[in-house]
Each structure stands twice: as C-alpha cells, then as structure tokens.
GROMACS .gro file of C-alpha atoms in nm:
model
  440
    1UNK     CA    1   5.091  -7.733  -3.779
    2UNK     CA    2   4.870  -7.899  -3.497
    3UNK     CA    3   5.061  -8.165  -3.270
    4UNK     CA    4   4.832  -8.431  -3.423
    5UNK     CA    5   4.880  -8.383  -3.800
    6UNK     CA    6   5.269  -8.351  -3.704
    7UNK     CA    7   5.234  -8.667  -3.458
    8UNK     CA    8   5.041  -8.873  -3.729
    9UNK     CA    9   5.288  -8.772  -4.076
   10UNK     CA   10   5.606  -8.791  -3.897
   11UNK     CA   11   5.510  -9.155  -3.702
   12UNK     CA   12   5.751  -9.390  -3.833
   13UNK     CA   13   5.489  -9.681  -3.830
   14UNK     CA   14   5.764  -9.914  -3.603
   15UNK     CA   15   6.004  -9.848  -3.891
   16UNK     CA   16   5.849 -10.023  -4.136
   17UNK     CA   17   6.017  -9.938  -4.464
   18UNK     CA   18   5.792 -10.114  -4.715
   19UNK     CA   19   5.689  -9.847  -4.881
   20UNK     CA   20   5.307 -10.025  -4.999
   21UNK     CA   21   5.217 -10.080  -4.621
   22UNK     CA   22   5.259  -9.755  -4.545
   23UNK     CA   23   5.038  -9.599  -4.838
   24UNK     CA   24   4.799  -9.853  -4.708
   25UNK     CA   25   4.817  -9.704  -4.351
   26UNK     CA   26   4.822  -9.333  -4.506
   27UNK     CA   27   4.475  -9.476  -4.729
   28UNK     CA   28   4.337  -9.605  -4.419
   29UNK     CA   29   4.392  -9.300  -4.234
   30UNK     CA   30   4.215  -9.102  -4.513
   31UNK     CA   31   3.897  -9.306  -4.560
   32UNK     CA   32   3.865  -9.291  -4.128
   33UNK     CA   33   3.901  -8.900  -4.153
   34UNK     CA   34   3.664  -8.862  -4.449
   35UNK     CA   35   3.407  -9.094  -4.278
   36UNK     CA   36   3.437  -9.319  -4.590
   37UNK     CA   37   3.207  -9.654  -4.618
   38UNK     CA   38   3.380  -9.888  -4.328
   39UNK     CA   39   3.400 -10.147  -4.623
   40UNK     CA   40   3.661  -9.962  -4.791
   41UNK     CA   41   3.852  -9.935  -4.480
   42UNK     CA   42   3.847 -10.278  -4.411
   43UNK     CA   43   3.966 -10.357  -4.778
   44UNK     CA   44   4.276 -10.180  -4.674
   45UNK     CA   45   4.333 -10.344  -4.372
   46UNK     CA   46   4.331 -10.674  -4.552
   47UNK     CA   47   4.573 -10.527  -4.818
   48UNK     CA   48   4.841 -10.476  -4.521
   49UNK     CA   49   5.180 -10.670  -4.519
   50UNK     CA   50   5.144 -11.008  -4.363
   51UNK     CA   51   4.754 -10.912  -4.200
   52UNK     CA   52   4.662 -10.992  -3.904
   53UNK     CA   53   5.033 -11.054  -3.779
   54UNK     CA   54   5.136 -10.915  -3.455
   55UNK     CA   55   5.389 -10.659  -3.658
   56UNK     CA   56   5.066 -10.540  -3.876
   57UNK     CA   57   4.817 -10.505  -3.614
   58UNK     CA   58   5.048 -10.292  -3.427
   59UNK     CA   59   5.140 -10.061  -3.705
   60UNK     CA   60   4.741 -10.051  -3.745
   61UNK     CA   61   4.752  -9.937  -3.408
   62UNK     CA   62   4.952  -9.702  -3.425
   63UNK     CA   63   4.786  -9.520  -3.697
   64UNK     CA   64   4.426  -9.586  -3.547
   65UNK     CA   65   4.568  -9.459  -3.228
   66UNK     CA   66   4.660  -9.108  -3.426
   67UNK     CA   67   4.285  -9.129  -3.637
   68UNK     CA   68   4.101  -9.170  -3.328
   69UNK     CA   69   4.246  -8.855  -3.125
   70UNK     CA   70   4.078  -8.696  -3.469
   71UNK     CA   71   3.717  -8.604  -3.300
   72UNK     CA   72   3.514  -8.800  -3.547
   73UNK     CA   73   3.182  -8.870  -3.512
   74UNK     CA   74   3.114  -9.168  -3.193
   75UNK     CA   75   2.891  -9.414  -3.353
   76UNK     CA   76   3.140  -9.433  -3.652
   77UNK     CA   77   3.456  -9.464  -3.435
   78UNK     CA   78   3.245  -9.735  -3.277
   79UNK     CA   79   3.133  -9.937  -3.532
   80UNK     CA   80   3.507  -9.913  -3.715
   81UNK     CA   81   3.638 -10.084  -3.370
   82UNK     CA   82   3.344 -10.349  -3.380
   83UNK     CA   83   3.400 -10.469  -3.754
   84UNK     CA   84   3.845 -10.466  -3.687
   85UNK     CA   85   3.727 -10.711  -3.409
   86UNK     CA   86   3.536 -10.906  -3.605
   87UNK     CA   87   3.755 -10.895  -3.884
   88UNK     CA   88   4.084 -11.067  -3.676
   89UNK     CA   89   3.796 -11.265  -3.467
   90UNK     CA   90   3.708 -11.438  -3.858
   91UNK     CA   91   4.057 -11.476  -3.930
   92UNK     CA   92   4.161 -11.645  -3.614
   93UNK     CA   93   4.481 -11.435  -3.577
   94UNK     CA   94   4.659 -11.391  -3.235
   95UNK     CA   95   4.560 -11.024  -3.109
   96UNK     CA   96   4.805 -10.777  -3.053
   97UNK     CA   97   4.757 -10.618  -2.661
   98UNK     CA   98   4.788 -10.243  -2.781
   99UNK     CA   99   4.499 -10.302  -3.097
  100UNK     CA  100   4.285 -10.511  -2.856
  101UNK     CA  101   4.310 -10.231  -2.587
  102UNK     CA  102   4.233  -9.961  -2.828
  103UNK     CA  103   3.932 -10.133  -3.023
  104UNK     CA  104   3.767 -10.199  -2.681
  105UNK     CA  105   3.845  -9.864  -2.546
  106UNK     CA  106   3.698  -9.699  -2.795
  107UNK     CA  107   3.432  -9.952  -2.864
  108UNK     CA  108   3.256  -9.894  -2.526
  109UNK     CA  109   3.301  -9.503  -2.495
  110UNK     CA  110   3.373  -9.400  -2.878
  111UNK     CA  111   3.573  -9.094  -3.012
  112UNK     CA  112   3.696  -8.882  -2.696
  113UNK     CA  113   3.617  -8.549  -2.783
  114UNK     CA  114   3.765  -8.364  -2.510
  115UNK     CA  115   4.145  -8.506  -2.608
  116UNK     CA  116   4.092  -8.434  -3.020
  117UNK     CA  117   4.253  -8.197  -3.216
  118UNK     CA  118   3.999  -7.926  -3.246
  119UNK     CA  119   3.713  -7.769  -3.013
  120UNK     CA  120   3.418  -7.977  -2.910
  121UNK     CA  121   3.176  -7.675  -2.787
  122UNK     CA  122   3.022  -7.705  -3.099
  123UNK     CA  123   2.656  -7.980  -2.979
  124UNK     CA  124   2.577  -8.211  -3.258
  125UNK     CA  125   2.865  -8.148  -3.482
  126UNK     CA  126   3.197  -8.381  -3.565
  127UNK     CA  127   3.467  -8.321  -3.811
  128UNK     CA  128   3.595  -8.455  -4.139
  129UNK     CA  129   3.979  -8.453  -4.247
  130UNK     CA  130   4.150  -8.477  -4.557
  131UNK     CA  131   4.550  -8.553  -4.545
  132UNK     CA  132   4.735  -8.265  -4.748
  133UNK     CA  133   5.102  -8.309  -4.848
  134UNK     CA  134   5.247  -7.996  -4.990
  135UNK     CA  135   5.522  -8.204  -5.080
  136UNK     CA  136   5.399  -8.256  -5.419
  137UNK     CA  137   5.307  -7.905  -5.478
  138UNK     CA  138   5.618  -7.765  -5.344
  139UNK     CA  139   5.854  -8.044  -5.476
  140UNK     CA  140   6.021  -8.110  -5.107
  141UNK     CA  141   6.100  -8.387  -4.891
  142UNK     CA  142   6.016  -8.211  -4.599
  143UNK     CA  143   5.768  -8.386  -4.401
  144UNK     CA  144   5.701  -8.047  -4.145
  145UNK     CA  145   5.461  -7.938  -4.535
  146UNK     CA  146   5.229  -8.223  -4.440
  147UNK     CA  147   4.935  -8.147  -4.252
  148UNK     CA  148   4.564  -8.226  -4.170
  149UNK     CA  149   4.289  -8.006  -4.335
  150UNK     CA  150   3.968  -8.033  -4.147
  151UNK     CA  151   3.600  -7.929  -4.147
  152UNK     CA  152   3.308  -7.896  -3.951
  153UNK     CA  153   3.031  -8.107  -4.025
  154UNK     CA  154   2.683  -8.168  -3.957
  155UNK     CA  155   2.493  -8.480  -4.155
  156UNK     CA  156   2.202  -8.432  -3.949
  157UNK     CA  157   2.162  -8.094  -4.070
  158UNK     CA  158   1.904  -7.997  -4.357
  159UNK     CA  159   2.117  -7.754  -4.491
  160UNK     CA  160   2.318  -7.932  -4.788
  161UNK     CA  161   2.606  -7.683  -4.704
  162UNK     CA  162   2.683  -7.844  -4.363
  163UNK     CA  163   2.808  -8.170  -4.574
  164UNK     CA  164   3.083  -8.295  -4.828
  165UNK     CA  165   2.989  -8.368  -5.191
  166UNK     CA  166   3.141  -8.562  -5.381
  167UNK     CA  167   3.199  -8.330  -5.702
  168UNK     CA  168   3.388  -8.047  -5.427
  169UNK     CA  169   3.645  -8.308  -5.333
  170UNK     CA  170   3.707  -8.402  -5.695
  171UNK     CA  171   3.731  -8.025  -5.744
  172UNK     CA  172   3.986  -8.031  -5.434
  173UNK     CA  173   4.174  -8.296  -5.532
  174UNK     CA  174   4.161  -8.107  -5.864
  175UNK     CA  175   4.312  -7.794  -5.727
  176UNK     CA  176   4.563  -7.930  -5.548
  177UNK     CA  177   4.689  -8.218  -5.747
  178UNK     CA  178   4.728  -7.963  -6.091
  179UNK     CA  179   4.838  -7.595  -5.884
  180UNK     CA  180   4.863  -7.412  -6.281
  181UNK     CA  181   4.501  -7.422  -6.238
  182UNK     CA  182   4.469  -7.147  -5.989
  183UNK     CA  183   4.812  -7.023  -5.949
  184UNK     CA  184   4.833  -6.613  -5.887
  185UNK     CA  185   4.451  -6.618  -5.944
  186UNK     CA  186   4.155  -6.471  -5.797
  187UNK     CA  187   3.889  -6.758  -5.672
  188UNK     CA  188   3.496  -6.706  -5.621
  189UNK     CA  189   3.353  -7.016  -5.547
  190UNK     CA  190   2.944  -7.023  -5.562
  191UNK     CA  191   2.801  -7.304  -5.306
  192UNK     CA  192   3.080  -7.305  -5.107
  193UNK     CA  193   2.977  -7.560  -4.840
  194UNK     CA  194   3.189  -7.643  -4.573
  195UNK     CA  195   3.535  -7.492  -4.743
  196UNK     CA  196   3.699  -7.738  -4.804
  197UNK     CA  197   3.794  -7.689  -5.172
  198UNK     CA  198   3.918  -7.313  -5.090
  199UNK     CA  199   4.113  -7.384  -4.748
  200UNK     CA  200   4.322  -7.714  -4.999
  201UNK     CA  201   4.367  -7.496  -5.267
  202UNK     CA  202   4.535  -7.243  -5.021
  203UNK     CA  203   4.799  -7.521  -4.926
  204UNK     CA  204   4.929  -7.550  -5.323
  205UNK     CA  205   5.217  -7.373  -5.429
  206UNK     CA  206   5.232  -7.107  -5.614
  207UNK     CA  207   4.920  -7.052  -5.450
  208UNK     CA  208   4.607  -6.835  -5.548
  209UNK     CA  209   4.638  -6.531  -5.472
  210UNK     CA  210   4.252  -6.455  -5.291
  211UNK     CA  211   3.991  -6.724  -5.281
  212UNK     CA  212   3.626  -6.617  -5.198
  213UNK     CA  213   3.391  -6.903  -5.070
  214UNK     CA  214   3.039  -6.776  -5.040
  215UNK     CA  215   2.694  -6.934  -4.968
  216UNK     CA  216   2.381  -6.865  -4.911
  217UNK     CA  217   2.333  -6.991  -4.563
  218UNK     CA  218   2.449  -6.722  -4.277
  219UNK     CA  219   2.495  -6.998  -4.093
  220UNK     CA  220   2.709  -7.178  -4.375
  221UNK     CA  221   2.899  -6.893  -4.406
  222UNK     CA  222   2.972  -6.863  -4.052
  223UNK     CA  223   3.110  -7.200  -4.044
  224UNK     CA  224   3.287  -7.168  -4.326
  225UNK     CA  225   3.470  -6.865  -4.165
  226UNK     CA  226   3.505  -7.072  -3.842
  227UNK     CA  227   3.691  -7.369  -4.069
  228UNK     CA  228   3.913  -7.126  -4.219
  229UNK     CA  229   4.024  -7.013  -3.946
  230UNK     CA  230   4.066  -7.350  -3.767
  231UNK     CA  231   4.325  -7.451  -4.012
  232UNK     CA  232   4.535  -7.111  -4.037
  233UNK     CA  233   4.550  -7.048  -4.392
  234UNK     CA  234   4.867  -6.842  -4.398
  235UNK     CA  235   5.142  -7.064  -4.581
  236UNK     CA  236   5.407  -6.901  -4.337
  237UNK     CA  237   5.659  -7.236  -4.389
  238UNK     CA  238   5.651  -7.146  -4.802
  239UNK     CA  239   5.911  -7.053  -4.981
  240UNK     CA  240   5.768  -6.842  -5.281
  241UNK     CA  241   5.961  -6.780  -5.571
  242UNK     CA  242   5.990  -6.486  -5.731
  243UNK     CA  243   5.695  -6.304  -5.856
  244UNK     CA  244   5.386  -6.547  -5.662
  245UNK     CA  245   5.243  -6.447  -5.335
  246UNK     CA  246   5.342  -6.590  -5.023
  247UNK     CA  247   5.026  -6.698  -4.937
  248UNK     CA  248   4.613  -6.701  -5.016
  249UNK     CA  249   4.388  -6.431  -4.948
  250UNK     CA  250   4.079  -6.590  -4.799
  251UNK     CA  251   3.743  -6.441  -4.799
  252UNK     CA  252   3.378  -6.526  -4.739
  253UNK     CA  253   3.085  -6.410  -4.751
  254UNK     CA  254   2.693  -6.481  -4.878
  255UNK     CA  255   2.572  -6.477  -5.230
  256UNK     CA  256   2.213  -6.524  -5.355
  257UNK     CA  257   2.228  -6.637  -5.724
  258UNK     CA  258   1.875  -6.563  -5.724
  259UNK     CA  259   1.918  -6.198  -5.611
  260UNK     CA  260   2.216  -6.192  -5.869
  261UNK     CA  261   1.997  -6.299  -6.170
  262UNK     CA  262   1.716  -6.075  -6.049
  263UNK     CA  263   1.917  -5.760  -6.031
  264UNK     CA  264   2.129  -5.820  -6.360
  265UNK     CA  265   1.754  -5.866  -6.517
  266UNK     CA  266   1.674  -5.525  -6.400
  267UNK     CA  267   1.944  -5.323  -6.418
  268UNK     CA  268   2.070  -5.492  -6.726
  269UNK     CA  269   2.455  -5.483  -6.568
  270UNK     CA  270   2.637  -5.686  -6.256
  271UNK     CA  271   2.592  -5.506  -5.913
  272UNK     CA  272   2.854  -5.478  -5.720
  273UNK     CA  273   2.685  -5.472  -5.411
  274UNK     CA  274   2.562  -5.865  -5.536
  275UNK     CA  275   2.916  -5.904  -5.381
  276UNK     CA  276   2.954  -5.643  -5.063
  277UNK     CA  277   2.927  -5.914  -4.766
  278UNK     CA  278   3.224  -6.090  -4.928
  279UNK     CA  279   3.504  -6.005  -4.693
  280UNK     CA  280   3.837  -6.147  -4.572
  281UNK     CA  281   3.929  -6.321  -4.339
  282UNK     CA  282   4.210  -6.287  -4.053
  283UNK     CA  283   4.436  -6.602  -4.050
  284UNK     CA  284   4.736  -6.607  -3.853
  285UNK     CA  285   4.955  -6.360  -3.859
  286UNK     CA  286   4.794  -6.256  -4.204
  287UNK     CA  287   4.696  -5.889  -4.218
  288UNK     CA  288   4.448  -5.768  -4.495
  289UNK     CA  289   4.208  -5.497  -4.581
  290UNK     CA  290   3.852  -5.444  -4.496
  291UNK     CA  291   3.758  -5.364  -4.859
  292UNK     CA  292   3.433  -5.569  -4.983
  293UNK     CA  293   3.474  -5.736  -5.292
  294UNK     CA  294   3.372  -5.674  -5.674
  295UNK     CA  295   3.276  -5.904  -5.991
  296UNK     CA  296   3.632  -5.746  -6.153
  297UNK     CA  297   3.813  -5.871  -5.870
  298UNK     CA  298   3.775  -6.238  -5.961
  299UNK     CA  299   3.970  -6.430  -6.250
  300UNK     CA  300   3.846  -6.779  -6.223
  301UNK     CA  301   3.483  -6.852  -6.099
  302UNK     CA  302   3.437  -7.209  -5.959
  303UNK     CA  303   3.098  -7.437  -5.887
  304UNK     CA  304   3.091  -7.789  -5.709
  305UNK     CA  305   2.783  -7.936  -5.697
  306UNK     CA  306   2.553  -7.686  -5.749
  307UNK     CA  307   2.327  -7.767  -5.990
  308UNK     CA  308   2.218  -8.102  -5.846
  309UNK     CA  309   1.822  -7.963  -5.917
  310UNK     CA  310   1.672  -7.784  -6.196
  311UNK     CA  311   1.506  -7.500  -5.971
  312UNK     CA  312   1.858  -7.374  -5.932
  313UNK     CA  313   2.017  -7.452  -6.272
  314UNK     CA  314   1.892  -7.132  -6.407
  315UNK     CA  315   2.035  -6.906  -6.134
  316UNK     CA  316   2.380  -7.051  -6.107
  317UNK     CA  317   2.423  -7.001  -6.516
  318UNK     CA  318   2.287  -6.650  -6.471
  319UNK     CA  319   2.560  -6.603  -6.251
  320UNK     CA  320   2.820  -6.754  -6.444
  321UNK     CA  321   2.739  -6.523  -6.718
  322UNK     CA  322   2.755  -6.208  -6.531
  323UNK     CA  323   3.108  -6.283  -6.368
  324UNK     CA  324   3.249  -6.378  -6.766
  325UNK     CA  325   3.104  -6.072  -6.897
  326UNK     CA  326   3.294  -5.860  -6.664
  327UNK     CA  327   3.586  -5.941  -6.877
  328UNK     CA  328   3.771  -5.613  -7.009
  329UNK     CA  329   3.722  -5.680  -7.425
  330UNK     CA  330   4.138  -5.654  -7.384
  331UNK     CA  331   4.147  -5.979  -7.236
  332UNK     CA  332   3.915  -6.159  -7.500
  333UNK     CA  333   4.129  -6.391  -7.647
  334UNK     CA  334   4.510  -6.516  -7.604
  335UNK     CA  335   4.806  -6.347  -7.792
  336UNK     CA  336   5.049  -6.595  -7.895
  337UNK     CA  337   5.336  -6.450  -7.653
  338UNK     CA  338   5.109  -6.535  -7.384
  339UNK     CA  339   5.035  -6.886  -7.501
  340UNK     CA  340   5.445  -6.914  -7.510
  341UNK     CA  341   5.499  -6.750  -7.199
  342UNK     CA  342   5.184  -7.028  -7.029
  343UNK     CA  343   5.042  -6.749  -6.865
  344UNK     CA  344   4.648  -6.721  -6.976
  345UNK     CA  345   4.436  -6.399  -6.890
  346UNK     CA  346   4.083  -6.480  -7.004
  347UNK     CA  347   3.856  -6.554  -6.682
  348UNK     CA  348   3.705  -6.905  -6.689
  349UNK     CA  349   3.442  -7.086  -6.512
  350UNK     CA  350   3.447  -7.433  -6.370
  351UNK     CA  351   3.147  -7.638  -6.335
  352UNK     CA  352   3.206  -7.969  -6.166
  353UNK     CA  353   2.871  -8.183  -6.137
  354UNK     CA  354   2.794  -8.514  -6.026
  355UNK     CA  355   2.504  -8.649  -6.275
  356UNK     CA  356   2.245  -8.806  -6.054
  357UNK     CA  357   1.945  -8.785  -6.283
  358UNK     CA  358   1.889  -8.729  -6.651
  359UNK     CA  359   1.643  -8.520  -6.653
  360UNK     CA  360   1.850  -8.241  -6.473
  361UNK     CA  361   2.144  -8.368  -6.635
  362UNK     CA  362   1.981  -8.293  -6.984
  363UNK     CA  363   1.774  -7.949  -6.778
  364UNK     CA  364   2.197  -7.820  -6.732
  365UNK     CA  365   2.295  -7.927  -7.120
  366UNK     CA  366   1.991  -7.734  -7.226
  367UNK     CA  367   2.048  -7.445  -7.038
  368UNK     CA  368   2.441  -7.413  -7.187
  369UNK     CA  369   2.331  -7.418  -7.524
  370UNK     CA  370   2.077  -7.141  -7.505
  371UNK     CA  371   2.358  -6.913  -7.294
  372UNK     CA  372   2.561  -6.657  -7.469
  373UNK     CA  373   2.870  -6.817  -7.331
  374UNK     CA  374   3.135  -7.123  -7.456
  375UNK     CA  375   3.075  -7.406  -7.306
  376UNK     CA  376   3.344  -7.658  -7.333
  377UNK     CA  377   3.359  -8.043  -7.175
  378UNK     CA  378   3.704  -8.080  -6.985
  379UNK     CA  379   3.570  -8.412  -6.817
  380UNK     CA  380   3.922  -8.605  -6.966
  381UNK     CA  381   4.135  -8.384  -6.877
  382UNK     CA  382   4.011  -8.309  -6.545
  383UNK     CA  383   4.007  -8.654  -6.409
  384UNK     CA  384   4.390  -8.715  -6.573
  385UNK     CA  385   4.485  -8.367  -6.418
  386UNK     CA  386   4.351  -8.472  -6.031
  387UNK     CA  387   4.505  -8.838  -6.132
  388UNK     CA  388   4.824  -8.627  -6.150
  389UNK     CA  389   4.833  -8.713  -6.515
  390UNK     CA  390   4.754  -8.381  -6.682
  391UNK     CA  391   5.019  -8.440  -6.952
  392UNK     CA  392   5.177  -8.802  -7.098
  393UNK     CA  393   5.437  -8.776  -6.819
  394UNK     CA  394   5.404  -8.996  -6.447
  395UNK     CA  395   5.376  -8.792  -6.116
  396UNK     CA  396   5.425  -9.048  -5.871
  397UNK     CA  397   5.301  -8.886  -5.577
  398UNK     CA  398   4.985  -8.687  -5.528
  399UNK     CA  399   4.680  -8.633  -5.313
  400UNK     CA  400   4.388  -8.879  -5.346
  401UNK     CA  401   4.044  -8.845  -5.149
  402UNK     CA  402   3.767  -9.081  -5.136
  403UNK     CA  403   3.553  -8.920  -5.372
  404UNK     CA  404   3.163  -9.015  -5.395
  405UNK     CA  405   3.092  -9.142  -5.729
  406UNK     CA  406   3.368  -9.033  -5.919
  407UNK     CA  407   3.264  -9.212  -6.236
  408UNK     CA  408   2.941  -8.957  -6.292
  409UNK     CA  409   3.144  -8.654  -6.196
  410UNK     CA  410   3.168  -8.418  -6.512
  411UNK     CA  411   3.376  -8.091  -6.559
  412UNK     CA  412   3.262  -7.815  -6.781
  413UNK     CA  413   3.469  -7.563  -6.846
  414UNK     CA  414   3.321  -7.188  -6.962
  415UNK     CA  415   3.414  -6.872  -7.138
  416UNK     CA  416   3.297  -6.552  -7.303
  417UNK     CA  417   3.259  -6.600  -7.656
  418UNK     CA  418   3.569  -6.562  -7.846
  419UNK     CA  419   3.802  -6.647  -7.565
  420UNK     CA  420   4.041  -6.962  -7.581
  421UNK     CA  421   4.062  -7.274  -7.330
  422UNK     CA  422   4.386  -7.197  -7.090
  423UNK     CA  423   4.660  -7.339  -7.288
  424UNK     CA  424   4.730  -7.612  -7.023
  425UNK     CA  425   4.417  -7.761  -7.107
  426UNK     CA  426   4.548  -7.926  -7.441
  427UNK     CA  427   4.384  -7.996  -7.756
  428UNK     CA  428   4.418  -8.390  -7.765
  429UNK     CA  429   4.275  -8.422  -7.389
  430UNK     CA  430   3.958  -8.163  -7.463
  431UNK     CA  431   3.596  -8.306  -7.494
  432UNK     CA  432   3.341  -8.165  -7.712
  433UNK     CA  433   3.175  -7.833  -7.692
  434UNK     CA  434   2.821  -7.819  -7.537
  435UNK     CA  435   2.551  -7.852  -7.779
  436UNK     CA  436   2.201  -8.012  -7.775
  437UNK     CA  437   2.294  -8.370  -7.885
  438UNK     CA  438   2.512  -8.391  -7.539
  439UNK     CA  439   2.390  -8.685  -7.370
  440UNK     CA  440   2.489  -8.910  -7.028
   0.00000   0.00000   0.00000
C-alpha cells in the first residue's frame, strides 16, 4: 500500500469518534479524488459536525492536507481552496491557522506535483482516485485492506478513453460492491478506458480469476497497462479460502470491434487472432505466462459505455455475439445441482449504458431485438446490487463513487439462447426482456 492511501485511511481525524463526520470526511475525500462538481464538495463540508468550528475546520484539514498530496489537477485544487475560503469568509466563522495556511498555500501555487503519490513525468496529465475498502469484500476490520485506486487521466485529450464515464464507475462500484458477480471468472472488458473497472474488481474477494481490459487506442492501452501497474494488482495481503485464487490475472491488450465483426462476417466463425495482442501483465511479485489470449478463455464479457453512438452500436453487438457463441452447447443452460450449489456456468454479457439520447437509445433496443441472443433488463437489480442491496437484507458498509448521472444508467444483461440469468440475479428483482416496445 502507498504511504499516502495508508497515511489518509489510518488518520484518526483528531479522534473524532462520531461516526457521521467521518463518512462526511471519507465523502469529501472521494468527490476531491474523483474531481467531482466543487458543489458537491462543499455540500459536505456544510454537512460536518458543528461547521465552521475550530474542531471541524481542523479535521477538514487534516483530510484536505492528505487529498492534496494526491497530484490532482492545479486549477481544480485551486479553485476547491478559493470557494472553502469563501465559504467560512460567508459564514463569518473564526479560521483555524492550519486550514487558512493550507487553502492559501495551495491557492497561490496549486497541487504540488513533485511531493504526490505517483510520477509526474507524464506533461499534461493528472490523476483521479477512487477510495477502495476491501473491508467489505473481505469481511475484516483491518484497516491495512484499505487503499487508494488511481488513474491516469487526460480531459484535454480527444480520445474518450483517456476519461471516466459515468456508466464504468457504476459498473465498478458494481463489481466491487456485489464480488458473486465475477468471482473465479474470466473478465474481457470491450472499451476499457482508463482501467479503472478491472484494477477495482481485482481488489474484491474472492476475486476474478483474469480480467482483460482492451481498447482500441495503442495509446489507451498503453496507459491502461501503465495504471495497472501503478496500483500493483497482486492481492498479496488476501487470505483466500479454499478453492479461489489468490489474486487477479490482469491483461490488456487492443481490440477492434470493427475488425471483429468484419472477420466473423467472412469467415463465418470467431478468430482467435481478433484476440492475440491481449497479454498479461507483470504486477508485483505476480508471475504469469506469455500465452495470448482466446474467445474460450473468457466467461463473462463486460461493456461500459460503449455504445454512446449509433456508428458503433452495431460492432459492439457483433462482438457480444461472437464471445456468447463460443459457449460449449454443455454449458447451455443450468442443471438444478448447480442452481443449489450457486455456482452458474453459462457466459454472460454485461452492457451498462448511460442513455443520453433517444434516438441511440431506441438505435441499441433495436439492434437487441433483431440479434440471435437473450437480452434481458437487470437495471433493478443492478442499482440495488452496487447499493449493496442485492437481496432484502442491509449491508451497512460498502463502496460509493460519484457516479455521473446515475439515474439514466441502464444494465442489460445477455445470453445465448436457451441459457438462464445467473441464479443470483433473482426473479422478483429482474426487468423485462428486450423487445421492440422498450422505451426510455
């Protein structure tokens, strides 16, 4: 674990034992490290026990203190420090020396790179962060399973891969909040982007056993190899239990959906070599073959985002189809001893969009119904199961990002023909199947 995420989970925030104040100075810390609106940070400030007190700014301090060693980008460390002033400067409160010494500090010189957590050779580039407690995957109370997972970013870039979206970190928070879903399972995600879903998904517990992020971009997929590495994705600190892998295979690699649906046309069957630049990655101490990757490798296929335009919607089903019709006709289908046992065989597809037009919304709906595959809508389930409310029962602790218009996130869920939802994904909680009347 880096000395910053260890510094920043194991602070004691001056002792402070009310437990509200400090899920308000854990939220702040998350919307500063995601780059969140500064509106919703300053909603949390408010929400802080006995703001703008002495004892409050200084726990804010504190926790600002940790955020801004974090190198975020400069103009929005900057204008964070000039709305805090102006916040307390409304108010009329009494300033606390160490928050008025770090506001104006970093006010006039921003976020110093050359003290932050991770390298700053990179021109033009900052970092996002999301707060990951394996505590509520691995049922502890060890605070040495918290850490910081974090990403290179660039919003000035064209490329859409050099940016977070808001239907991957629903899919992250997804992944990490409800482990069954990937547990012991081979990953390919399509339109990977910066990694973060894969490199969170790593930290649950049981874990998935190989997760493949691909792109299209060589230079996406470059820095999605440099992120995974960053953060070190072997789980060395996890105690499996028996019969689930210590920790996640992690490759990457790029993938044209276009050349995919263009060679299936032709041939008629999946190439492998759609998938040969798909390779793993060294992390740690990990050590793992060489060996490029095939569509039978893969048990769950997962897309975030993609199909945000209706040039593209085409391709990414095409794909979709060719990794679920890899299936072995032995796995079609799930016997009743496996339904008993919970384990589920059948590969599955998850589409997680963000509707931001009708028109492709409708272009997507269209395109499932004339598909020879199942197309189910999990959207209920999915946003109880990243809640942490995937059955009737209360989990009271569990990861929560800011997530860019949750509300219009949907979650499709696809199979081969014949082949039954994952048992976990019960009756009751299941949307409709796709079919042309599907509207908004």
């Amino acid at each position: 674990m880096s000395d910053f995420s260890e510094s920043f989970m194991k602070r004691q925030f001056m002792n402070y034992s009310v437990s509200m104040v400090n899920t308000n100075l854990v939220r702040i810390a998350t919307l500063l490290l995601q780059r969140a609106p500064m509106e919703l940070v300053i909603d949390q400030i408010k929400q802080l026990k006995s703001w703008p007190n002495i004892v409050a700014q200084d726990m804010l301090s504190a926790t600002l203190l940790d955020v801004f060693r974090f190198p975020l980008a400069p103009s929005y460390v900057q204008y964070c420090a000039k709305l805090v002033i102006s916040l307390i400067d409304a108010e009329g409160g009494e300033w606390s020396d160490s928050l008025l010494e770090l506001l104006l500090g970093v006010g006039s010189r921003g976020c110093d790179r050359g003290s932050g957590l991770v390298p700053s050779d990179v021109n033009n580039r900052s970092y996002c962060g999301f707060i990951v407690d394996q505590r509520i995957a691995n049922h502890t109370e060890n605070d040495a399973n918290t850490e910081i997972v974090y990403c290179t970013v660039d919003t000035s870039h064209n490329l859409v891969g050099f940016k977070t979206w808001g239907a991957g970190i629903f899919l992250s928070e997804l992944c990490f909040n409800f482990p069954m879903l990937l547990a012991d399972k081979t990953v390919l995600e399509l339109g990977t982007g910066v990694g973060m879903t894969g490199i969170i998904a790593s930290r649950t517990y049981p874990p998935p056993r190989c997760f493949a992020m691909t792109d299209f971009s060589p230079d996406v997929v470059d820095n999605i190899r440099n992120n995974i590495e960053m953060n070190q994705c072997a789980l060395e600190e996890c105690s499996p239990s028996e019969g689930h892998t210590l920790y996640t295979v992690m490759k990457c690699g790029k993938l044209d959906w276009m050349h995919v649906a263009a060679s299936y046309m032709e041939a008629g069957s999946p190439q492998d070599n759609d998938l040969e630049n798909i390779l793993p990655v060294s992390c740690g101490n990990q050590v793992t073959d060489s060996s490029s990757s095939c569509w039978d490798d893969f048990d769950v296929l997962l897309a975030a985002d993609c199909t945000y335009s209706e040039d593209i919607i085409g391709s990414v089903m095409k794909v979709i189809e060719v990794f679920l019709w890899q299936e072995s006709p032995d796995a079609v289908g799930i016997s009743d001893a496996e339904v008993n046992s919970g384990t589920d065989t059948s590969k599955f597809a998850l589409l997680v969009s963000t509707i931001r037009s009708e028109e492709t919304w409708q272009c997507l709906i269209d395109q499932m119904v004339e598909s020879n595959l199942q197309c189910i809508d999990i959207t209920t389930w999915a946003h109880g199961a990243a809640n942490g409310k995937a059955d009737d029962s209360e989990i009271s602790r569990r990861i929560e990002f800011h997530c860019y218009f949750r509300e219009r996130i949907r979650v499709i869920c696809m199979l081969k023909k014949g082949s039954s939802l994952p048992s976990y994904m019960t009756p009751n909680q299941i949307d409709t199947c796709i079919s042309s009347t599907n509207k908004i």
